[in-house]
Coordinates of C-alpha atoms and ligand atoms in Angstrom, one line a residue:
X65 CA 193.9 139.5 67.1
X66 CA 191.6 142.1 68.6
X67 CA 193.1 140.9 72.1
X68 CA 196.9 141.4 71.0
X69 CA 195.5 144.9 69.4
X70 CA 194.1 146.0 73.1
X71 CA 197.6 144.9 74.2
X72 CA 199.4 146.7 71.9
X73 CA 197.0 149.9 72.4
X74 CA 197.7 149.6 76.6
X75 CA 201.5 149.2 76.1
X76 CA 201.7 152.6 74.1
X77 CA 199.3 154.1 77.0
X78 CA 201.6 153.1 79.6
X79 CA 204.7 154.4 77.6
X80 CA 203.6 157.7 76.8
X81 CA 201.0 158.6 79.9
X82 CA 202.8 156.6 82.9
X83 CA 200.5 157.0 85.1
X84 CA 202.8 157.1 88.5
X85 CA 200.2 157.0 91.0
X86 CA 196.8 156.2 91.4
X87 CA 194.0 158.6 89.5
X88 CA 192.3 161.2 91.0
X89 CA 190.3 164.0 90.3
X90 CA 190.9 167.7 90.3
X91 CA 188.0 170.5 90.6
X92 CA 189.6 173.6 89.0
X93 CA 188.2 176.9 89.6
X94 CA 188.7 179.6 87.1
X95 CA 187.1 182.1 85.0
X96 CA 189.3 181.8 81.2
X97 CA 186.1 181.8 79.1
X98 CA 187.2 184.1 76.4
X99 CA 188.1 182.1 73.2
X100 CA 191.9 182.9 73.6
X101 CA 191.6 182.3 77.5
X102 CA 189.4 179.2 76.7
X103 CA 192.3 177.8 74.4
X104 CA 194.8 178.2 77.3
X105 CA 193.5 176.1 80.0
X106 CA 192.3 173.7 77.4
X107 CA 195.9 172.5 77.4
X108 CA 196.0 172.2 81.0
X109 CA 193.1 170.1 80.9
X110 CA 194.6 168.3 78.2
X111 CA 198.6 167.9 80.1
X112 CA 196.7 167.0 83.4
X113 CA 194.5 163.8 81.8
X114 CA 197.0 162.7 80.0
X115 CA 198.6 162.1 83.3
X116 CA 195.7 159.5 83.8
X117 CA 194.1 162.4 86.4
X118 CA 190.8 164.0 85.6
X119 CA 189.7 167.3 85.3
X120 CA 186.5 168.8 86.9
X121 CA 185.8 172.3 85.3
X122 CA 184.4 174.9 87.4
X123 CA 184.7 178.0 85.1
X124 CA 182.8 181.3 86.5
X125 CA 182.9 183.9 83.3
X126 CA 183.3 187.2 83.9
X127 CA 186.9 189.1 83.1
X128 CA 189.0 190.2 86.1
X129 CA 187.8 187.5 88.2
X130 CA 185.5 189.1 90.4
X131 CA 182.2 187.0 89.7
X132 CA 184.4 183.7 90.4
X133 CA 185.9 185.6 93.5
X134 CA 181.9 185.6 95.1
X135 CA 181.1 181.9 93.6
X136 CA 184.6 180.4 95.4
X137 CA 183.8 182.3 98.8
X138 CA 180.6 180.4 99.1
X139 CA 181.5 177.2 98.5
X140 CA 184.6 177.7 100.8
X141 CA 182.4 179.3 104.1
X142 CA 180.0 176.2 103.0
X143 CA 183.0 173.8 103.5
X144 CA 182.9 172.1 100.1
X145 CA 185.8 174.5 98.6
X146 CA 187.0 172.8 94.9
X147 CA 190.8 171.7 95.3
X148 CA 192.1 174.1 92.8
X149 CA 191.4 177.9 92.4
X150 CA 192.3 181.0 90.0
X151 CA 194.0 183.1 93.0
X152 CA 196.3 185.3 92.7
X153 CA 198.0 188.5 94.2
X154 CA 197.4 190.0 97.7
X155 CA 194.6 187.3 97.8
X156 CA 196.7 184.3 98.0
X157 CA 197.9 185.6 101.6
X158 CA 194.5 186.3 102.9
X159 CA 193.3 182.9 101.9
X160 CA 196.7 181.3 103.4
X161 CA 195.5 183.7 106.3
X162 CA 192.5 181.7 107.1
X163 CA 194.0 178.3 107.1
X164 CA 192.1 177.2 103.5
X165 CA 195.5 176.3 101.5
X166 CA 197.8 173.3 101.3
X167 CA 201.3 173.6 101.4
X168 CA 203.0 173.3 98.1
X169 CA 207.0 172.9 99.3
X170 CA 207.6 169.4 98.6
X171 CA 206.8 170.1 94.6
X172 CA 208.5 173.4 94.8
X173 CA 211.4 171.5 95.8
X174 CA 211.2 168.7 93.5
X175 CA 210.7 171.4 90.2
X176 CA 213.6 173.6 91.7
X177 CA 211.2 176.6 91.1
X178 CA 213.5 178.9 93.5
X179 CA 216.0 178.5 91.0
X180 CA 213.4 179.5 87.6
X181 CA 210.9 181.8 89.1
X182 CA 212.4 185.1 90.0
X183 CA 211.6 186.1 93.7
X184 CA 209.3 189.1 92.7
X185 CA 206.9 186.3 92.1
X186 CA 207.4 183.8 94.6
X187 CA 207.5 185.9 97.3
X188 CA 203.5 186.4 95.9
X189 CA 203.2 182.5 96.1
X190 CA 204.6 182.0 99.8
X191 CA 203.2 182.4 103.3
X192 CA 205.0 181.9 106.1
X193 CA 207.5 180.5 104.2
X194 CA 205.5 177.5 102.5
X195 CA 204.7 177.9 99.0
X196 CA 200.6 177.9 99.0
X197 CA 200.4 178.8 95.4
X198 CA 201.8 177.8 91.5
X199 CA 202.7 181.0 89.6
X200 CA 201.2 180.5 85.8
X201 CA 202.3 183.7 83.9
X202 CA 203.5 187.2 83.9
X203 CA 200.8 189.6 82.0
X204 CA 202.1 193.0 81.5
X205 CA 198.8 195.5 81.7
X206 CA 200.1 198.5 80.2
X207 CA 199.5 197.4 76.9
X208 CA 198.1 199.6 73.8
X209 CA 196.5 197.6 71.3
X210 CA 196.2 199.2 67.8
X211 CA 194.2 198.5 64.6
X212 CA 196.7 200.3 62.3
X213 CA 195.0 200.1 59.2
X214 CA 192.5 202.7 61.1
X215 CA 195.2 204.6 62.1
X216 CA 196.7 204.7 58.8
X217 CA 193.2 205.6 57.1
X218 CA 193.0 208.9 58.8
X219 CA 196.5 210.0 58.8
X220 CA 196.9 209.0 62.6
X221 CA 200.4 208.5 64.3
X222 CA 200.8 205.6 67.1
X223 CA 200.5 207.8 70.4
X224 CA 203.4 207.7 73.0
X225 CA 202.1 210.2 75.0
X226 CA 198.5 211.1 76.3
X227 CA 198.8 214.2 74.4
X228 CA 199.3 212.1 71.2
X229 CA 196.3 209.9 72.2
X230 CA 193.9 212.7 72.5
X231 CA 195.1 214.5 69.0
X232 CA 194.8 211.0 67.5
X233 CA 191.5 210.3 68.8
X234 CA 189.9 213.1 68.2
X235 CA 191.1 212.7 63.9
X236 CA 189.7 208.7 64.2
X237 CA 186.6 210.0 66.2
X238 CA 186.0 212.5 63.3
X239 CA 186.5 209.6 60.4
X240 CA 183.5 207.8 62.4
X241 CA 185.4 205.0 64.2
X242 CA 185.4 204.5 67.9
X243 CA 188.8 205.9 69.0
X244 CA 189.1 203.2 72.3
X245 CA 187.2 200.0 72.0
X246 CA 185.9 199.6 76.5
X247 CA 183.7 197.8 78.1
X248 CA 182.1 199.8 81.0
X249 CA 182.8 197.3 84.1
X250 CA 184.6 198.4 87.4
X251 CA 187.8 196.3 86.5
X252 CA 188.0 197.6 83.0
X253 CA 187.6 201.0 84.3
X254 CA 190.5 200.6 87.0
X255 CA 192.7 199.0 84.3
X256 CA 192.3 202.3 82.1
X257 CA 192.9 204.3 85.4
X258 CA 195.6 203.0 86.0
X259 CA 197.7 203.1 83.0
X260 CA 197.0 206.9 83.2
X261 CA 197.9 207.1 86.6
X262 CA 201.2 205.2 85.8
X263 CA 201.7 207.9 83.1
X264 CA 200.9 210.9 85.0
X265 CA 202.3 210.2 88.7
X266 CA 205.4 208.4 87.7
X267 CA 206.5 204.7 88.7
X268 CA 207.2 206.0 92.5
X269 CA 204.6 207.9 93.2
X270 CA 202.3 205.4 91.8
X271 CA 203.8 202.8 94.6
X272 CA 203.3 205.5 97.1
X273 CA 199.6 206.0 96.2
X274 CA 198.8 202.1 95.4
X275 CA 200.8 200.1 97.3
X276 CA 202.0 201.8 100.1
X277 CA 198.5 203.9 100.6
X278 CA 200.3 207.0 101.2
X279 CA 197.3 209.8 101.9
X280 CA 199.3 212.7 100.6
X281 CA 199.7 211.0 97.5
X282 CA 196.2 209.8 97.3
X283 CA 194.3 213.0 97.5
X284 CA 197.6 215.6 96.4
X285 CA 197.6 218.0 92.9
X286 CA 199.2 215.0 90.5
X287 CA 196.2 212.8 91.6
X288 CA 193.8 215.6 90.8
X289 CA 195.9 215.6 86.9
X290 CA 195.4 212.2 86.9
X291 CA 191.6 211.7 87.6
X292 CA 191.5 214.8 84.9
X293 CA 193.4 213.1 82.2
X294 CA 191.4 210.0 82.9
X295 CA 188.6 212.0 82.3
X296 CA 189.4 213.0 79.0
X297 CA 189.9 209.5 77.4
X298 CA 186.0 209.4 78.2
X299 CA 185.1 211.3 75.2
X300 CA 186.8 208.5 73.0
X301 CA 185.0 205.9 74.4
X302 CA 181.7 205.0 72.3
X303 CA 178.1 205.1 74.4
X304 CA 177.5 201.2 73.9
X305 CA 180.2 200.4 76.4
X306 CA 178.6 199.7 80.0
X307 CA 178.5 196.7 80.3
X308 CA 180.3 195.3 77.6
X309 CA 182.8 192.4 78.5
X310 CA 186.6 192.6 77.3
X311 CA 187.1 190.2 74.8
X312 CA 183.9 192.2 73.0
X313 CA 185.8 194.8 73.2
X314 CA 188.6 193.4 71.6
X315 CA 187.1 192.2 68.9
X316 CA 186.2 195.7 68.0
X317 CA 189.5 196.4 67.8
X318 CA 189.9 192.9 65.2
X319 CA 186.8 193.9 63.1
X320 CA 188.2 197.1 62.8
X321 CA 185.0 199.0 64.0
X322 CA 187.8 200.8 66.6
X323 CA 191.1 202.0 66.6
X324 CA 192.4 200.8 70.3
X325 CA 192.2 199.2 73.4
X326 CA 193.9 199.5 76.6
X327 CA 194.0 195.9 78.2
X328 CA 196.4 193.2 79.4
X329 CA 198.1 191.1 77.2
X330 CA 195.6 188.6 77.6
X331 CA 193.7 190.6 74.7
X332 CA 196.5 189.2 72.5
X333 CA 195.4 186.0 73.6
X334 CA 192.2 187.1 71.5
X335 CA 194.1 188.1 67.7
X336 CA 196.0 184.9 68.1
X337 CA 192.9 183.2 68.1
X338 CA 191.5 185.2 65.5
X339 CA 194.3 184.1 63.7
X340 CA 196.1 187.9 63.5
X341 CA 199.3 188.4 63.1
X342 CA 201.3 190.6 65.5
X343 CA 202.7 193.9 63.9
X344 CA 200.9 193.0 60.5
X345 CA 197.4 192.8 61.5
X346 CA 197.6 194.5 65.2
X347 CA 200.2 196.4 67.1
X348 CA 201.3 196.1 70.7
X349 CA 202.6 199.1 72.3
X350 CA 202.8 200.5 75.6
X351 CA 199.7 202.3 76.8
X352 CA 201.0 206.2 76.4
X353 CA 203.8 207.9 78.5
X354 CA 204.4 204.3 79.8
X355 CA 206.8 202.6 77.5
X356 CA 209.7 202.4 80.1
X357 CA 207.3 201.1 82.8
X358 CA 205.9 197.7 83.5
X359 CA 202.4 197.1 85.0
X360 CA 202.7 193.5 86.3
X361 CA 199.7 190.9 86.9
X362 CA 200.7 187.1 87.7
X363 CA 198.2 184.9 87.5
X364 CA 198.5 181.7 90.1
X365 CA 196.6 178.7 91.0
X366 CA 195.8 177.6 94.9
X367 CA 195.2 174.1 96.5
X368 CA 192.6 174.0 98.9
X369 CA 193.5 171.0 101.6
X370 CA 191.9 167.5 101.0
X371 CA 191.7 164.3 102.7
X372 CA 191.6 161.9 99.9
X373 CA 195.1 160.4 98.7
X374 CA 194.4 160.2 95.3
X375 CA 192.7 163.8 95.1
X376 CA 195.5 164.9 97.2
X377 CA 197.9 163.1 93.9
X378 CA 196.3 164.8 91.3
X379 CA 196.6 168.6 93.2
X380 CA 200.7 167.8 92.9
X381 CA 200.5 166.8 89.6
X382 CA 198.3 169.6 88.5
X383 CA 201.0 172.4 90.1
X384 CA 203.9 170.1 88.9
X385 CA 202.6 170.2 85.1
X386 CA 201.8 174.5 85.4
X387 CA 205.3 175.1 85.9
X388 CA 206.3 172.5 83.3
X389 CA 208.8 174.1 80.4
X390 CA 206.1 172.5 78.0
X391 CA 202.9 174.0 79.2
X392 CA 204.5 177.3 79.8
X393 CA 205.6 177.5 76.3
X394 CA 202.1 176.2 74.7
X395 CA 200.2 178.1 77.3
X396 CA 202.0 181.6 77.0
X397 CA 201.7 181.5 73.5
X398 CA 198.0 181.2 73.5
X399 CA 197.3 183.7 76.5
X400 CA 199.5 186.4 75.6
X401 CA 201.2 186.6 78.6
X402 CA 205.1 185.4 78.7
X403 CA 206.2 182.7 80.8
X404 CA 206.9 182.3 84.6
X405 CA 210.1 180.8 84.2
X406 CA 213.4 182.4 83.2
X407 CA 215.3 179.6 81.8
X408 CA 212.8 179.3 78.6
X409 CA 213.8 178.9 75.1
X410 CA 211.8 181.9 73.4
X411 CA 211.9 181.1 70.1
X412 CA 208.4 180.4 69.4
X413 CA 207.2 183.6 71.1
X414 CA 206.4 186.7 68.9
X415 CA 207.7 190.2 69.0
X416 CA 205.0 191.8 71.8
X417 CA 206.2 188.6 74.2
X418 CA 209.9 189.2 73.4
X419 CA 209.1 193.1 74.1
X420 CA 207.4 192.1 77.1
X421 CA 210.3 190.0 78.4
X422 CA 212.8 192.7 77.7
X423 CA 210.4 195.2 79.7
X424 CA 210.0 192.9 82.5
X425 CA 213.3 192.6 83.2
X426 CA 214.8 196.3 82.3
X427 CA 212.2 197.5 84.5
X428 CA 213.1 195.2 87.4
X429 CA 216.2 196.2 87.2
X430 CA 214.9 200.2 86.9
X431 CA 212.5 200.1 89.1
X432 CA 210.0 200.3 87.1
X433 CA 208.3 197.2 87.7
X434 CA 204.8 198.1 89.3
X435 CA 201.7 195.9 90.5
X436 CA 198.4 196.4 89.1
X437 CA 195.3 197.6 91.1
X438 CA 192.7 196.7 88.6
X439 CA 194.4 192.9 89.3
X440 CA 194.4 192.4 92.9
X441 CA 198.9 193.0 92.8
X442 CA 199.2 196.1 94.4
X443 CA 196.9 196.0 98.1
X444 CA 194.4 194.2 99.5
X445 CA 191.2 193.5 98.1
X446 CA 189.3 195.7 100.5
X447 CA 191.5 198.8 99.5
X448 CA 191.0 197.6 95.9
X449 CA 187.3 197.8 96.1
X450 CA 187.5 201.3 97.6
X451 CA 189.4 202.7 94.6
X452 CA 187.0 200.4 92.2
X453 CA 184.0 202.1 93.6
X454 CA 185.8 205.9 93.6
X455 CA 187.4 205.4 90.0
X456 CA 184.2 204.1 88.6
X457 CA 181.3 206.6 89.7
X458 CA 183.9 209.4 88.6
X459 CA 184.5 207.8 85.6
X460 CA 180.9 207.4 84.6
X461 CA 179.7 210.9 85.8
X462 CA 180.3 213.6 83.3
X463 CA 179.7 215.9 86.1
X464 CA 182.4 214.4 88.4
X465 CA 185.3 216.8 89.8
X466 CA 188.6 215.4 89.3
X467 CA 189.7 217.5 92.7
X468 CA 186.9 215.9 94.9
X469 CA 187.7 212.8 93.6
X470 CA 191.1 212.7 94.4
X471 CA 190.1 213.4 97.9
X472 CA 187.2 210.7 97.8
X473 CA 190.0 208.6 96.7
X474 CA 192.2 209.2 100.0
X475 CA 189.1 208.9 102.9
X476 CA 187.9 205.2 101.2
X477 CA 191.3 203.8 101.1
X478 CA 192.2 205.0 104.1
X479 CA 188.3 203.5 105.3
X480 CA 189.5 200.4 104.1
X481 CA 193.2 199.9 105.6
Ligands
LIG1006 C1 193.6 187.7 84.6 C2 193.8 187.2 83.2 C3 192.5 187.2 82.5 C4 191.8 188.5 82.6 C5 190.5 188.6 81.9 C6 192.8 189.0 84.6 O1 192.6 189.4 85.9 O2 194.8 187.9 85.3 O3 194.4 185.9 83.2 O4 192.7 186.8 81.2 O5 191.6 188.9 83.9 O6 189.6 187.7 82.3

């Protein structure tokens, strides 16, 4: 009896696993330790074992990646790289550079993901032609999220504008609640920055400055307006915040201790969790002046060659199952972010996806569609660590001169080029 129940038990394995190939193991870089981020891979985890593969996690905390970043360098100069990484943006090419990645074409081909991803992001994935990395997600950055029973309390409107911000932050600062939830950490810093700069430099001269490192741009008058505008969301910005990680942030936004937060979708990752409800309990808007403007950060996954078959097996599967219809639905609706893919049913996905989805693609079609500094889209990492370094000390200096800055700006981005 107990035999023909083990039986039974393998025969409904076999059916719903089907294992094609032999098991291996994949080591997965990444650094999703918030509880909404934590959720997310959970179900990659979850998709990849039930493939009969397993899963080695190799999670470095720390929001925007840049702790993980310093971890996976090590272990790559040290030879023992893990097969899959967190990589993403102008970093995929510098890694592809150096000779560290395996070509993905053979899957690409098999999942037809010329024909779902739009080019915008695979050019991102490709080097030389060869697909060396698996797009996961769009997150849009731009986002303004809103406690509006705050708001409501002290007669507040939703600001559009940064004008609006100010005179709404200033009634919320007066009623005792922290006007913009932050956590003071380079990353969070630039991600503030650059909303403003978005706002105040317009969508071209934002690519002028950030992507094509244009000096006049850099250090001219509308940089100086934004560095000063930047300053003045300072003053909404509680004295606990150095230091404090994102998702803390967030919550202060949940608990209703503040009124905002500027930060990528991935924050909605958090009130999902929390089990808060979209436009009831939170609202998404577009960080002010930006609503008809799209910051864009794509998060992607790597594959570090191998020698072992099996190894080698699981790495296809793993990139095979991220672009899967399935885990892009139950992934994107945990993260926050909206899928990769433009053949999805979105049906499941609430209304700040569905406005995110319309944004994406009215703004690729406007021109409008930018790449985010603070997230490694828009230039190299050594130009990104200039204007990390610049937008941070100014940021934290009360004494700092928005005109100076905008000139520091210019000579460490042009140091770093
Ligand atoms: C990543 C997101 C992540 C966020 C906070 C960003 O750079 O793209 O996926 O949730 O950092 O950790």
């Amino acid at each position: 009896m107990k035999f023909h129940n083990t039986l039974l038990a393998l025969s409904f394995l076999s059916i719903s696993f089907i294992p094609s190939t032999r098991a291996g193991e994949v080591e997965v870089l990444h650094w999703w330790t918030s509880g909404g981020e934590a959720k997310s891979i959970a179900v990659l985890t979850e998709m990849l074992e039930q493939q009969g593969h397993s899963w080695k996690d190799f999670a470095v905390a720390g929001g925007g990646g840049e702790s993980a970043m310093t971890v996976l360098k090590t272990r790559a100069v040290s030879g023992n790289p893990p097969s899959a990484a967190q990589i993403k943006g102008h970093d995929i090419q510098e890694w592809a550079g150096l000779g560290f990645l395996t070509s993905l074409n053979d899957v690409a081909k098999q999942g037809g993901w010329d024909e779902v991803v739009p080019p915008m992001v695979t050019n991102v994935m490709k080097w030389n032609g060869q697909y060396v990395a698996v797009p996961v997600n769009v997150h849009r950055v731009n986002w303004l999220w809103v406690n509006p029973a705050i708001l409501a309390k002290v007669d507040a409107k939703v600001p559009t504008t940064l004008d609006e911000f100010f005179v709404a932050g200033d009634k919320i600062k007066a009623a005792g609640y922290v006007p913009l939830a932050h956590g003071g950490q380079p990353w969070q810093d630039a991600t503030v920055f650059e909303t403003v700069a978005l706002s105040v430099l317009g969508s071209q001269d934002y690519v002028k400055a950030f992507v094509e490192l244009d000096m006049a741009v850099l250090a001219g008058d509308k940089m100086v307006d934004v560095f000063s505008q930047f300053k003045k969301v300072h003053d909404y910005i509680d004295v606990n915040s150095p230091g404090r990680d994102w998702n803390v942030a967030t919550s202060m936004v949940i608990n209703g201790e503040a009124a905002m937060q500027i930060m990528g979708d991935w924050a909605k990752g958090e009130f999902t969790a929390a089990g808060k409800v979209a436009g009831k309990d939170y609202l998404c808007v577009a960080t002010p002046g930006t609503a008809d403007q799209f910051i864009h950060n794509v998060d992607s996954f790597v594959f570090f060659e191998l020698t072992d078959a099996d190894n080698k097996q699981a790495q296809k599967a793993l990139a095979a199952t991220i672009i899967d219809p399935k885990f892009q639905e139950v992934f994107n609706l945990n993260k926050g972010s909206i899928p990769v893919r433009t053949d999805m049913n979105m049906s499941k996905f609430d209304q700040c996806a569905l406005d995110s989805m319309a944004a994406f693609k009215a703004t690729a079609k406007s021109n409008n569609l930018v790449p985010s500094i603070a997230h490694g889209m828009s230039t190299t990492s050594y130009a990104q660590g200039a204007i990390f370094d610049v937008v941070t000390s100014f940021f934290n200096d009360p004494k700092a001169d928005p005109k100076q800055a905008a000139q520091k700006l210019a000579k460490a981005v042009k140091a770093a080029m």
